[in-house]
Coordinates of C-alpha atoms in Angstrom, one line a residue:
Chain T
M1 CA 117.4 -69.7 34.8
K2 CA 117.8 -65.9 35.3
Q3 CA 115.6 -65.7 38.3
E4 CA 117.8 -68.3 40.0
I5 CA 121.0 -66.4 39.1
G6 CA 119.4 -63.2 40.2
L7 CA 118.5 -64.7 43.6
L8 CA 121.9 -66.2 43.9
V9 CA 123.7 -62.9 43.3
V10 CA 121.3 -61.3 46.0
F11 CA 122.4 -64.0 48.3
L12 CA 126.1 -63.6 47.8
L13 CA 125.8 -59.8 48.0
V14 CA 124.1 -60.0 51.5
F15 CA 126.5 -62.7 52.5
L16 CA 129.5 -60.6 51.7
Y17 CA 127.8 -57.6 53.3
D18 CA 127.2 -59.5 56.5
T19 CA 130.7 -60.8 56.5
F20 CA 132.9 -57.9 55.7
M21 CA 131.0 -54.8 56.7
P22 CA 131.8 -53.3 60.1
Q23 CA 129.5 -54.1 62.9
R24 CA 127.6 -50.8 62.9
A25 CA 126.8 -51.2 59.3
G26 CA 124.8 -54.5 60.3
K27 CA 121.8 -52.0 61.3
A28 CA 121.3 -51.4 57.5
L29 CA 121.3 -55.1 56.5
P30 CA 117.7 -55.6 56.6
V31 CA 117.1 -52.7 54.4
V32 CA 119.8 -53.7 52.0
S33 CA 118.5 -57.2 51.6
T34 CA 115.0 -56.1 51.0
V35 CA 116.1 -53.5 48.3
L36 CA 118.2 -56.2 46.7
L37 CA 115.5 -58.7 46.5
L38 CA 113.2 -56.1 45.3
L39 CA 115.6 -55.3 42.4
A40 CA 115.8 -59.1 41.7
T41 CA 111.9 -59.1 41.6
A42 CA 111.7 -56.2 39.2
A43 CA 114.2 -57.8 36.8
G44 CA 111.9 -60.9 36.8
F45 CA 109.1 -58.7 35.8
C46 CA 111.1 -56.8 33.2
S47 CA 111.9 -60.1 31.6
H48 CA 108.2 -60.8 31.4
C49 CA 107.4 -57.4 29.8
L50 CA 110.2 -57.7 27.2
G51 CA 109.2 -61.2 26.4
T52 CA 112.5 -62.8 27.2
A53 CA 111.1 -65.3 29.9
T54 CA 111.1 -68.3 27.3
S55 CA 111.2 -71.9 27.9
T56 CA 114.7 -73.3 28.7
E57 CA 116.3 -76.4 30.1
A58 CA 119.4 -77.1 31.9
F59 CA 121.3 -80.0 33.5
A60 CA 120.3 -82.5 30.8
G61 CA 116.7 -81.6 31.1
M62 CA 116.7 -81.9 35.1
Y63 CA 115.7 -78.4 35.2
A64 CA 113.1 -76.6 33.0
T65 CA 111.4 -73.2 32.9
S66 CA 108.6 -71.6 30.9
P67 CA 106.8 -68.4 31.1
V68 CA 104.2 -69.8 33.6
V69 CA 106.9 -71.0 35.8
C70 CA 108.7 -67.6 35.7
A71 CA 105.4 -66.0 36.6
I72 CA 104.9 -68.4 39.6
K73 CA 108.5 -67.5 40.8
S74 CA 107.7 -63.8 40.4
I75 CA 104.6 -64.3 42.7
L76 CA 106.7 -66.0 45.4
N77 CA 109.2 -63.2 44.9
I78 CA 106.7 -60.5 45.8
G79 CA 105.5 -62.3 48.9
A80 CA 109.2 -62.6 50.0
V81 CA 109.9 -59.0 49.5
I82 CA 106.9 -58.1 51.7
V83 CA 108.0 -60.6 54.3
L84 CA 111.3 -59.0 54.4
L85 CA 109.9 -55.6 54.6
Q86 CA 107.8 -56.5 57.6
S87 CA 110.8 -58.2 59.3
I88 CA 113.1 -55.0 59.3
S89 CA 112.0 -53.6 62.6
W90 CA 111.9 -57.1 64.3
S91 CA 115.5 -57.8 63.0
G92 CA 116.6 -54.4 63.6
S93 CA 116.5 -54.8 67.4
D94 CA 119.5 -55.2 69.5
H95 CA 119.3 -58.7 70.6
M96 CA 119.4 -59.7 66.9
A97 CA 122.7 -57.8 66.3
V98 CA 125.0 -60.7 65.8
R99 CA 122.5 -63.1 64.0
R100 CA 120.7 -60.5 61.7
G101 CA 122.6 -61.6 58.6
E102 CA 121.9 -65.2 59.2
F103 CA 118.3 -64.8 59.0
Y104 CA 118.4 -63.0 55.6
E105 CA 120.9 -65.6 54.3
L106 CA 118.6 -68.5 55.4
L107 CA 115.5 -66.9 54.0
L108 CA 117.1 -66.4 50.6
V109 CA 118.5 -70.0 50.6
T110 CA 114.9 -71.3 51.3
L111 CA 113.6 -69.4 48.4
F112 CA 116.2 -70.7 46.2
G113 CA 115.2 -74.2 47.2
M114 CA 111.5 -73.4 46.4
Y115 CA 112.7 -72.2 42.9
L116 CA 114.4 -75.6 42.5
M117 CA 111.4 -77.6 43.6
I118 CA 109.0 -75.7 41.1
S119 CA 111.6 -76.0 38.2
A120 CA 112.8 -79.5 38.8
R121 CA 112.0 -82.1 36.2
H122 CA 113.9 -84.9 37.9
F123 CA 113.3 -86.4 41.3
L124 CA 116.9 -86.0 42.5
L125 CA 116.9 -82.1 41.9
F126 CA 113.4 -82.0 43.4
V127 CA 114.4 -83.6 46.6
I128 CA 117.7 -81.5 46.9
G129 CA 115.2 -78.5 46.4
L130 CA 112.8 -79.7 49.0
E131 CA 115.4 -80.2 51.6
C132 CA 117.1 -76.8 50.7
A133 CA 113.6 -75.2 51.3
S134 CA 112.6 -77.1 54.5
L135 CA 115.9 -77.4 56.6
P136 CA 116.9 -73.7 56.8
L137 CA 113.2 -73.0 57.7
A138 CA 113.8 -75.2 60.8
A139 CA 116.8 -73.1 61.8
M140 CA 114.7 -70.0 61.3
V141 CA 111.8 -71.3 63.4
A142 CA 114.5 -71.8 66.2
F143 CA 115.7 -68.4 65.8
D144 CA 114.3 -66.7 68.7
K145 CA 116.8 -68.1 71.1
R146 CA 115.7 -66.5 74.4
H147 CA 112.2 -68.2 74.2
Y148 CA 111.6 -71.8 75.0
E149 CA 108.6 -71.9 72.5
S150 CA 110.7 -71.3 69.5
H151 CA 112.9 -74.3 70.4
E152 CA 109.8 -76.4 71.1
A153 CA 108.3 -75.4 67.6
A154 CA 111.6 -76.0 65.9
V155 CA 111.8 -79.6 67.3
K156 CA 108.3 -80.3 66.1
Y157 CA 109.2 -78.9 62.7
I158 CA 112.4 -80.6 62.1
L159 CA 111.1 -84.0 63.2
T160 CA 107.9 -84.0 61.1
A161 CA 109.9 -82.4 58.1
V162 CA 112.3 -85.2 58.1
F163 CA 109.5 -87.8 58.6
S164 CA 107.6 -86.5 55.8
S165 CA 110.7 -86.3 53.4
A166 CA 111.4 -90.0 54.3
V167 CA 107.8 -90.9 53.4
F168 CA 108.0 -88.8 50.2
M169 CA 111.2 -90.6 49.2
M170 CA 109.8 -94.0 49.8
G171 CA 107.1 -93.1 47.4
I172 CA 109.7 -92.1 44.9
S173 CA 111.6 -95.3 45.3
F174 CA 108.4 -97.3 44.3
V175 CA 107.9 -95.2 41.4
Y176 CA 111.4 -95.7 40.4
G177 CA 111.0 -99.4 40.7
L178 CA 108.1 -99.2 38.5
A179 CA 109.2 -96.9 35.8
G180 CA 113.0 -97.2 35.8
S181 CA 113.8 -93.5 35.6
L182 CA 113.6 -90.5 37.7
Y183 CA 113.0 -87.9 34.9
F184 CA 109.4 -86.7 35.1
G185 CA 108.9 -87.2 31.5
N186 CA 110.2 -90.8 31.4
I187 CA 108.0 -91.7 34.3
Y188 CA 104.9 -90.2 32.7
A189 CA 105.5 -92.2 29.5
A190 CA 106.3 -95.4 31.4
L191 CA 103.2 -95.0 33.6
S192 CA 100.8 -94.2 30.8
A193 CA 101.9 -97.3 28.9
G194 CA 101.7 -99.9 31.6
T195 CA 99.0 -101.2 33.8
H196 CA 98.3 -99.8 37.2
S197 CA 99.4 -102.0 40.1
L198 CA 98.7 -101.8 43.8
M199 CA 102.3 -100.7 44.3
L200 CA 101.6 -97.7 42.1
T201 CA 98.6 -96.5 44.1
L202 CA 100.8 -96.9 47.3
A203 CA 103.6 -94.9 45.7
V204 CA 101.2 -92.1 44.8
A205 CA 99.8 -92.2 48.3
F206 CA 103.2 -91.9 49.8
V207 CA 104.0 -89.1 47.6
I208 CA 100.7 -87.1 48.4
A209 CA 101.3 -87.8 52.2
G210 CA 104.9 -86.4 51.8
M211 CA 103.8 -83.3 50.1
G212 CA 100.7 -83.2 52.4
F213 CA 103.0 -82.6 55.4
K214 CA 104.6 -79.6 53.7
L215 CA 101.2 -78.1 52.8
S216 CA 99.7 -79.0 56.2
L217 CA 96.6 -80.8 54.6
V218 CA 94.5 -82.6 57.3
P219 CA 95.4 -85.3 58.5
F220 CA 99.1 -84.3 58.1
H221 CA 98.6 -80.9 59.7
L222 CA 99.3 -81.6 63.4
W223 CA 102.6 -79.6 63.4
T224 CA 101.1 -76.5 62.0
A225 CA 99.6 -74.8 64.7
D226 CA 102.4 -75.5 67.2
V227 CA 105.1 -74.3 64.8
Y228 CA 103.2 -71.2 63.8
Q229 CA 102.6 -70.1 67.4
G230 CA 106.2 -70.9 68.6
A231 CA 107.9 -69.4 65.5
P232 CA 109.0 -65.6 65.4
T233 CA 106.1 -63.8 63.6
S234 CA 108.3 -62.9 60.5
V235 CA 109.0 -66.8 60.1
T236 CA 105.4 -67.6 60.7
S237 CA 104.3 -65.4 57.8
Y238 CA 107.0 -66.8 55.6
L239 CA 106.0 -70.3 56.4
S240 CA 102.2 -69.7 56.0
V241 CA 102.5 -68.0 52.6
I242 CA 105.6 -68.4 50.6
S243 CA 106.5 -72.0 51.8
K244 CA 102.9 -73.1 51.3
G245 CA 102.6 -71.4 47.9
A246 CA 105.8 -73.0 46.7
A247 CA 104.7 -76.4 47.9
A248 CA 101.2 -76.1 46.3
F249 CA 102.9 -75.3 42.8
S250 CA 105.4 -78.1 43.0
F251 CA 102.6 -80.5 44.1
L252 CA 100.6 -79.5 41.0
V253 CA 103.8 -80.0 38.9
I254 CA 104.3 -83.4 40.2
L255 CA 100.7 -84.6 40.0
A256 CA 100.5 -83.2 36.4
Q257 CA 103.8 -84.1 34.9
V258 CA 104.5 -87.5 36.6
F259 CA 101.1 -88.9 37.6
G260 CA 98.9 -86.9 35.0
S261 CA 97.8 -90.0 33.3
L262 CA 96.5 -91.5 36.6
Y263 CA 94.3 -88.6 37.5
S264 CA 90.9 -90.3 37.3
D265 CA 92.2 -93.7 38.3
V266 CA 94.4 -93.1 41.5
W267 CA 94.7 -89.6 42.8
E268 CA 91.5 -87.7 42.1
W269 CA 89.7 -89.5 44.9
M270 CA 92.6 -89.3 47.3
L271 CA 92.8 -85.5 46.8
Y272 CA 89.1 -85.3 47.1
A273 CA 88.9 -86.7 50.5
L274 CA 91.9 -84.7 51.6
I275 CA 90.3 -81.3 50.5
I276 CA 87.0 -82.0 52.3
L277 CA 88.9 -83.0 55.6
T278 CA 91.4 -80.0 55.2
I279 CA 88.8 -77.4 54.8
T280 CA 86.4 -78.7 57.3
V281 CA 88.7 -79.6 60.1
G282 CA 90.8 -76.4 59.5
N283 CA 87.5 -74.3 59.9
L284 CA 86.2 -76.2 62.9
F285 CA 89.5 -75.9 64.8
A286 CA 90.0 -72.3 63.8
I287 CA 86.8 -71.5 65.7
R288 CA 88.1 -72.4 69.1
Q289 CA 91.5 -70.7 68.9
T290 CA 92.4 -67.7 71.2
N291 CA 95.9 -67.0 70.3
M292 CA 96.0 -65.1 66.8
K293 CA 99.0 -66.9 65.4
R294 CA 97.3 -70.4 66.1
F295 CA 94.1 -68.9 64.7
L296 CA 95.8 -67.9 61.5
A297 CA 97.6 -71.2 61.4
F298 CA 94.2 -73.1 61.2
S299 CA 92.8 -70.4 58.9
S300 CA 95.8 -71.1 56.5
I301 CA 95.1 -75.1 56.8
S302 CA 91.6 -74.5 55.5
Q303 CA 93.0 -72.0 52.9
A304 CA 95.4 -74.8 51.7
G305 CA 92.2 -76.9 51.1
Y306 CA 90.8 -74.2 48.7
I307 CA 94.2 -74.1 47.0
M308 CA 94.0 -77.8 46.4
L309 CA 90.7 -77.3 44.6
G310 CA 92.9 -75.7 41.8
I311 CA 94.7 -78.9 41.4
E312 CA 91.6 -81.3 41.7
A313 CA 90.1 -79.3 39.0
F314 CA 93.1 -80.3 36.8
N315 CA 92.4 -77.9 33.8
T316 CA 93.6 -74.4 32.5
M317 CA 91.2 -72.6 34.6
G318 CA 92.3 -74.4 37.8
L319 CA 95.8 -73.8 37.2
T320 CA 95.5 -70.0 36.6
A321 CA 92.9 -69.7 39.4
M322 CA 95.3 -71.2 41.8
M323 CA 98.1 -68.8 40.8
Y324 CA 95.6 -66.0 41.4
Y325 CA 94.5 -67.5 44.6
I326 CA 98.0 -67.7 46.0
L327 CA 98.9 -64.2 44.9
V328 CA 95.6 -62.8 46.7
Y329 CA 96.3 -65.1 49.7
I330 CA 99.9 -63.7 50.0
F331 CA 98.6 -60.1 50.2
S332 CA 95.7 -60.8 52.7
N333 CA 97.6 -63.2 55.0
L334 CA 100.7 -60.9 55.0
A335 CA 98.2 -57.8 55.9
A336 CA 97.1 -59.8 58.9
F337 CA 100.6 -60.9 60.0
G338 CA 101.8 -57.3 59.6
V339 CA 99.2 -56.2 62.2
I340 CA 100.0 -59.0 64.6
G341 CA 103.8 -58.4 64.1
A342 CA 103.3 -54.7 64.9
I343 CA 101.1 -55.3 67.8
E344 CA 103.5 -58.1 69.2
R345 CA 106.4 -56.0 68.9
A346 CA 105.0 -52.9 70.6
S347 CA 103.2 -54.6 73.4
G348 CA 104.1 -58.4 73.3
K349 CA 100.3 -59.4 73.1
V350 CA 99.1 -62.0 70.6
D351 CA 95.7 -63.1 72.2
M352 CA 92.5 -62.3 70.5
T353 CA 91.1 -60.9 73.7
D354 CA 94.0 -58.3 73.7
Y355 CA 92.5 -57.1 70.5
R356 CA 89.4 -55.8 72.3
G357 CA 88.7 -52.2 71.3
L358 CA 91.7 -52.0 69.1
S359 CA 89.8 -49.6 66.8
K360 CA 89.7 -46.9 69.6
T361 CA 93.5 -47.0 70.2
N362 CA 94.8 -47.9 66.8
P363 CA 92.2 -47.2 64.3
R364 CA 94.5 -47.8 61.2
L365 CA 95.9 -51.1 62.2
A366 CA 92.3 -52.2 63.2
F367 CA 91.1 -51.2 59.8
S368 CA 94.0 -53.1 57.9
M369 CA 93.2 -56.1 60.1
M370 CA 89.5 -56.0 59.2
L371 CA 90.3 -55.7 55.4
A372 CA 92.5 -58.7 55.7
M373 CA 89.8 -60.7 57.6
F374 CA 87.2 -59.7 54.9
S375 CA 89.5 -60.7 52.0
L376 CA 90.4 -64.2 53.7
A377 CA 86.8 -64.8 54.3
G378 CA 85.9 -63.7 50.8
I379 CA 83.6 -60.7 51.2
P380 CA 82.9 -59.2 47.6
P381 CA 84.6 -56.1 47.0
F382 CA 87.9 -57.5 48.2
A383 CA 90.4 -59.5 46.3
G384 CA 89.7 -62.8 48.3
F385 CA 86.1 -62.9 46.8
F386 CA 87.5 -63.0 43.4
S387 CA 90.1 -65.5 44.1
K388 CA 87.5 -67.9 45.6
F389 CA 85.1 -67.1 42.7
F390 CA 87.6 -68.3 40.1
I391 CA 88.8 -71.4 42.0
F392 CA 85.2 -72.6 42.2
T393 CA 84.7 -71.7 38.6
G394 CA 87.7 -73.9 37.6
A395 CA 86.6 -76.7 39.8
I396 CA 83.2 -76.6 38.4
N397 CA 84.6 -76.6 34.7
Q398 CA 85.8 -80.0 35.4
G399 CA 82.2 -81.2 35.1
S400 CA 81.6 -84.2 37.2
V401 CA 78.9 -84.4 39.8
A402 CA 81.3 -85.3 42.5
I403 CA 83.2 -82.0 41.9
Y404 CA 79.8 -80.1 42.2
V405 CA 79.3 -81.8 45.6
L406 CA 82.9 -80.8 46.7
V407 CA 82.4 -77.1 45.6
L408 CA 79.1 -77.1 47.6
I409 CA 80.9 -78.4 50.8
A410 CA 83.6 -75.7 50.2
L411 CA 81.0 -73.1 49.8
I412 CA 79.3 -74.0 53.1
N413 CA 82.8 -74.0 54.7
T414 CA 83.2 -70.5 53.4
I415 CA 80.1 -69.4 55.4
I416 CA 81.5 -71.2 58.5
S417 CA 85.0 -69.4 58.1
L418 CA 83.0 -66.0 57.9
Y419 CA 82.0 -66.6 61.7
Y420 CA 85.5 -66.9 63.0
Y421 CA 87.0 -64.2 60.8
L422 CA 84.4 -61.9 62.1
L423 CA 85.1 -62.8 65.6
V424 CA 88.1 -60.7 65.3
V425 CA 86.4 -57.8 63.7
K426 CA 84.1 -58.0 66.5
A427 CA 86.8 -57.9 69.0
M428 CA 88.4 -54.9 67.5
Y429 CA 85.2 -52.9 66.6
I430 CA 82.1 -53.9 68.6
S431 CA 83.4 -55.1 72.0
A432 CA 82.6 -52.6 74.7
D433 CA 85.5 -53.3 77.1
E434 CA 88.4 -51.1 77.7
P435 CA 91.1 -51.4 75.0
V436 CA 94.0 -53.7 76.2
V437 CA 96.8 -52.4 73.7
G438 CA 97.5 -48.7 74.0
T439 CA 98.0 -46.2 71.3
F440 CA 101.4 -46.5 69.7
R441 CA 102.9 -45.8 66.3
S442 CA 104.5 -48.6 64.3
S443 CA 107.8 -48.2 62.5
I444 CA 107.9 -46.9 59.0
S445 CA 108.6 -50.3 57.4
E446 CA 105.7 -51.8 59.0
R447 CA 103.5 -49.1 57.8
L448 CA 105.0 -49.5 54.3
G449 CA 104.2 -53.1 54.4
L450 CA 100.7 -52.7 55.5
W451 CA 100.0 -50.0 52.8
I452 CA 101.2 -52.4 50.2
T453 CA 99.3 -55.4 51.3
V454 CA 96.1 -53.4 52.1
G455 CA 96.4 -51.9 48.8
G456 CA 96.8 -55.3 47.1
V457 CA 93.8 -56.5 49.0
M458 CA 91.6 -53.7 47.8
L459 CA 93.0 -53.6 44.2
L460 CA 93.8 -57.1 43.1
G461 CA 90.1 -57.9 42.8
I462 CA 88.9 -55.0 41.0
A463 CA 92.0 -54.6 38.7
S464 CA 91.2 -57.3 36.2
C465 CA 94.6 -56.7 34.3
V466 CA 96.1 -59.0 37.1
Y467 CA 93.9 -61.9 36.4
T468 CA 94.0 -61.3 32.6
W469 CA 97.7 -61.5 32.6
I470 CA 97.9 -64.8 34.6
F471 CA 95.2 -66.2 32.5
D472 CA 97.0 -65.2 29.2
L473 CA 100.0 -67.1 30.5
G474 CA 97.9 -70.3 30.9
E475 CA 96.6 -70.1 27.3
I476 CA 98.5 -73.3 26.3
S477 CA 97.0 -76.8 26.5
P478 CA 97.1 -79.6 27.6
L479 CA 98.0 -79.0 31.2
A480 CA 101.2 -81.0 31.4
A481 CA 102.6 -78.7 28.7
Y482 CA 102.6 -75.5 31.0
F483 CA 105.7 -76.3 32.6
V484 CA 107.9 -77.6 29.7
Chain K
M1 CA 122.8 -119.3 46.8
E2 CA 121.3 -116.6 44.6
I3 CA 120.1 -113.6 46.3
K4 CA 116.7 -112.5 44.9
A5 CA 115.5 -108.9 45.0
I6 CA 112.7 -109.7 47.3
M7 CA 115.1 -110.9 49.9
L8 CA 116.5 -107.4 50.1
L9 CA 113.3 -105.4 49.6
V10 CA 111.3 -107.1 52.3
P11 CA 113.9 -106.3 55.0
A12 CA 113.9 -102.8 53.7
L13 CA 110.2 -102.5 54.1
I14 CA 110.4 -103.9 57.6
M15 CA 113.1 -101.5 58.4
F16 CA 110.8 -98.7 57.2
C17 CA 108.0 -99.9 59.3
C18 CA 110.2 -100.2 62.4
G19 CA 111.2 -96.5 61.8
V20 CA 107.6 -95.4 61.7
Y21 CA 106.8 -97.4 64.8
G22 CA 109.8 -96.0 66.5
F23 CA 109.0 -92.5 65.5
I24 CA 105.5 -92.7 67.0
T25 CA 106.3 -94.7 70.3
R26 CA 109.8 -93.4 71.3
R27 CA 110.0 -90.8 74.1
N28 CA 113.6 -89.8 73.7
M29 CA 114.3 -87.4 70.9
I30 CA 117.6 -89.1 70.1
A31 CA 115.7 -92.3 69.8
I32 CA 113.1 -90.7 67.4
L33 CA 116.2 -89.3 65.3
I34 CA 117.5 -92.9 65.1
S35 CA 114.0 -94.1 63.9
L36 CA 114.1 -91.5 61.2
E37 CA 117.4 -92.6 60.2
L38 CA 116.1 -96.2 59.8
M39 CA 113.3 -95.0 57.5
L40 CA 115.8 -92.9 55.4
N41 CA 118.2 -95.8 55.2
A42 CA 115.2 -98.2 54.1
V43 CA 114.7 -95.7 51.2
D44 CA 118.4 -96.0 50.2
I45 CA 118.3 -99.8 50.1
N46 CA 115.2 -99.7 48.0
F47 CA 116.9 -97.4 45.4
A48 CA 120.0 -99.5 45.4
V49 CA 118.1 -102.8 44.9
F50 CA 115.8 -101.4 42.2
N51 CA 118.7 -100.0 40.4
R52 CA 120.8 -103.1 40.7
Y53 CA 118.2 -105.8 39.9
L54 CA 115.5 -104.2 37.7
W55 CA 117.2 -101.3 36.0
P56 CA 120.9 -102.0 35.8
D57 CA 121.6 -100.1 32.6
A58 CA 121.7 -96.6 34.1
M59 CA 123.0 -95.5 37.6
E60 CA 120.1 -93.1 38.6
G61 CA 119.2 -95.1 41.7
M62 CA 122.7 -95.3 43.1
F63 CA 123.1 -91.6 42.7
F64 CA 119.9 -90.9 44.3
T65 CA 121.1 -93.1 47.2
L66 CA 124.4 -91.0 47.5
F67 CA 122.7 -87.8 47.6
A68 CA 119.9 -89.0 49.9
I69 CA 122.6 -90.2 52.5
A70 CA 124.3 -86.6 52.2
I71 CA 120.8 -85.1 52.9
A72 CA 120.1 -87.5 55.7
A73 CA 123.3 -86.5 57.3
A74 CA 122.4 -82.7 56.9
E75 CA 119.0 -83.3 58.6
T76 CA 120.5 -85.3 61.5
A77 CA 123.0 -82.5 62.1
L78 CA 120.4 -79.8 62.1
A79 CA 118.0 -81.9 64.3
I80 CA 120.8 -82.5 66.9
A81 CA 121.7 -78.8 67.0
I82 CA 118.0 -77.9 67.6
I83 CA 117.7 -80.7 70.3
I84 CA 120.8 -79.4 72.1
N85 CA 119.4 -75.8 72.1
L86 CA 116.2 -77.3 73.5
Y87 CA 118.1 -79.1 76.1
R88 CA 119.9 -76.0 77.2
S89 CA 116.7 -74.2 77.8
A90 CA 114.6 -77.0 79.2
K91 CA 117.2 -79.4 80.6
N92 CA 115.1 -82.4 79.3
I93 CA 114.7 -84.2 75.8
D94 CA 111.7 -86.2 76.6
V95 CA 108.9 -85.6 73.8
R96 CA 106.2 -85.9 76.6
D97 CA 107.4 -82.6 78.1
L98 CA 107.0 -80.7 74.9
N99 CA 103.6 -79.6 75.9
K100 CA 103.8 -75.8 76.3
L101 CA 102.3 -75.3 72.7
K102 CA 99.1 -77.3 72.4
Y103 CA 95.3 -77.1 71.9

């Protein structure tokens, strides 16, 4: 509960600052909100260190939190702070002057909605959290009012978001008809007692489809590339990292706590097919992209497939590996988006062909981008390798032959993904053409954001204390008990 | 005549399917929004019927319906705002013309 209250306090302070401070003080608003959110994140970590992050309930059991849930929220918080840090110079520009505050307020509200999604133990609170997380995001996608692309992306996002939540709620209504309650615990008890009807399979399929839209799993991914390309770069990085991470965690909570008893009967095979499709299609479409934001959109689709491996494993190792994977993914993807944002702001270029010879004009940016690509592809000394290693280990621990085949397919896809990640590196380092982007100096906030993310990419894999910390949190069995 | 639950559930399901069909085939964005609204209202009917006929001792379904109506209103308001914004910059709300971002 403390983290939600902390976030609400940050939101109110930003709101009051935006409303009552004079116009010229608005320039400082991005820095103020970043620092405030950083303080809230630090407070969350302090409660871990002091051991005060305990299991509590609120609203008659509709809301529950536990040490694992607090750690998940802290991970999301770190990502949000980095996104805010990278957005400072974008939102500091003059055309943002009147709307600057709204961007930060909307972003904090969506983060609050994601907290509710992860902590909800009742479908009503979950749906409110889901809408609270996805509706303000649509407004954020439409933020760049001067550009037509932003509007087109926003229309595509809001229509698919509403469609997916309608499908999701239809699924819940079937579950309610079968179980007679909307509390996760009561539904779990009712479903494990009764027999499985066709209606239940349909309900699970609807719920998975609804969440699949949020996570952009194939075949529910068609909005992803367009929205990522049209949205302002800061919003794209937020969508691809924080929004996806929160959706993955809440998906795990629903599947474990509501449909946990149906694992091998109903949803193991649905998820199995979705993972294969997601990883493969995401990879194959990423190869033919030329726009960097579109390219990262397809890369993030296939990464979502790897994240789902942690759910498919459905054991302790899977959960902890998934948390670690998302932490690493936050750092590597935000490093890539940091470079893209800096180059877009300085020169307005987002095509892969514009990155030719970047190592000659901007060696540090090219180096950061290269490390991010190496980490996303999973090349050994970097964090991405360890996160993939742990998630494969978790899946293999599940033990069935089908999972071995799945992991093999995922491994082959890792090699395919190496090809297109290295295309970027090739353009930056090996291409003999004249550099397109001239030398420029990025702003201090962008450099700070890149230092943090690149440092994370290099250290998170080697510093085993991070993984040990996450793994120790998960040392409770069975899986359904983590979130209580 | 006694009204059975099935007599309400089947129209709700048909409504939902009409909504999905409309979402896929309509060209005008406002018509797409109306289709979405059909889908959301089918969900509301489902909840109310399940609550009234199968689990009448608690009001969870009814409350979910109330909240879902409010959420649907918020969604529609936001979608209309975004569509108006698009209309201002493109002078058109035909989805076939949303083709600047594509493969």
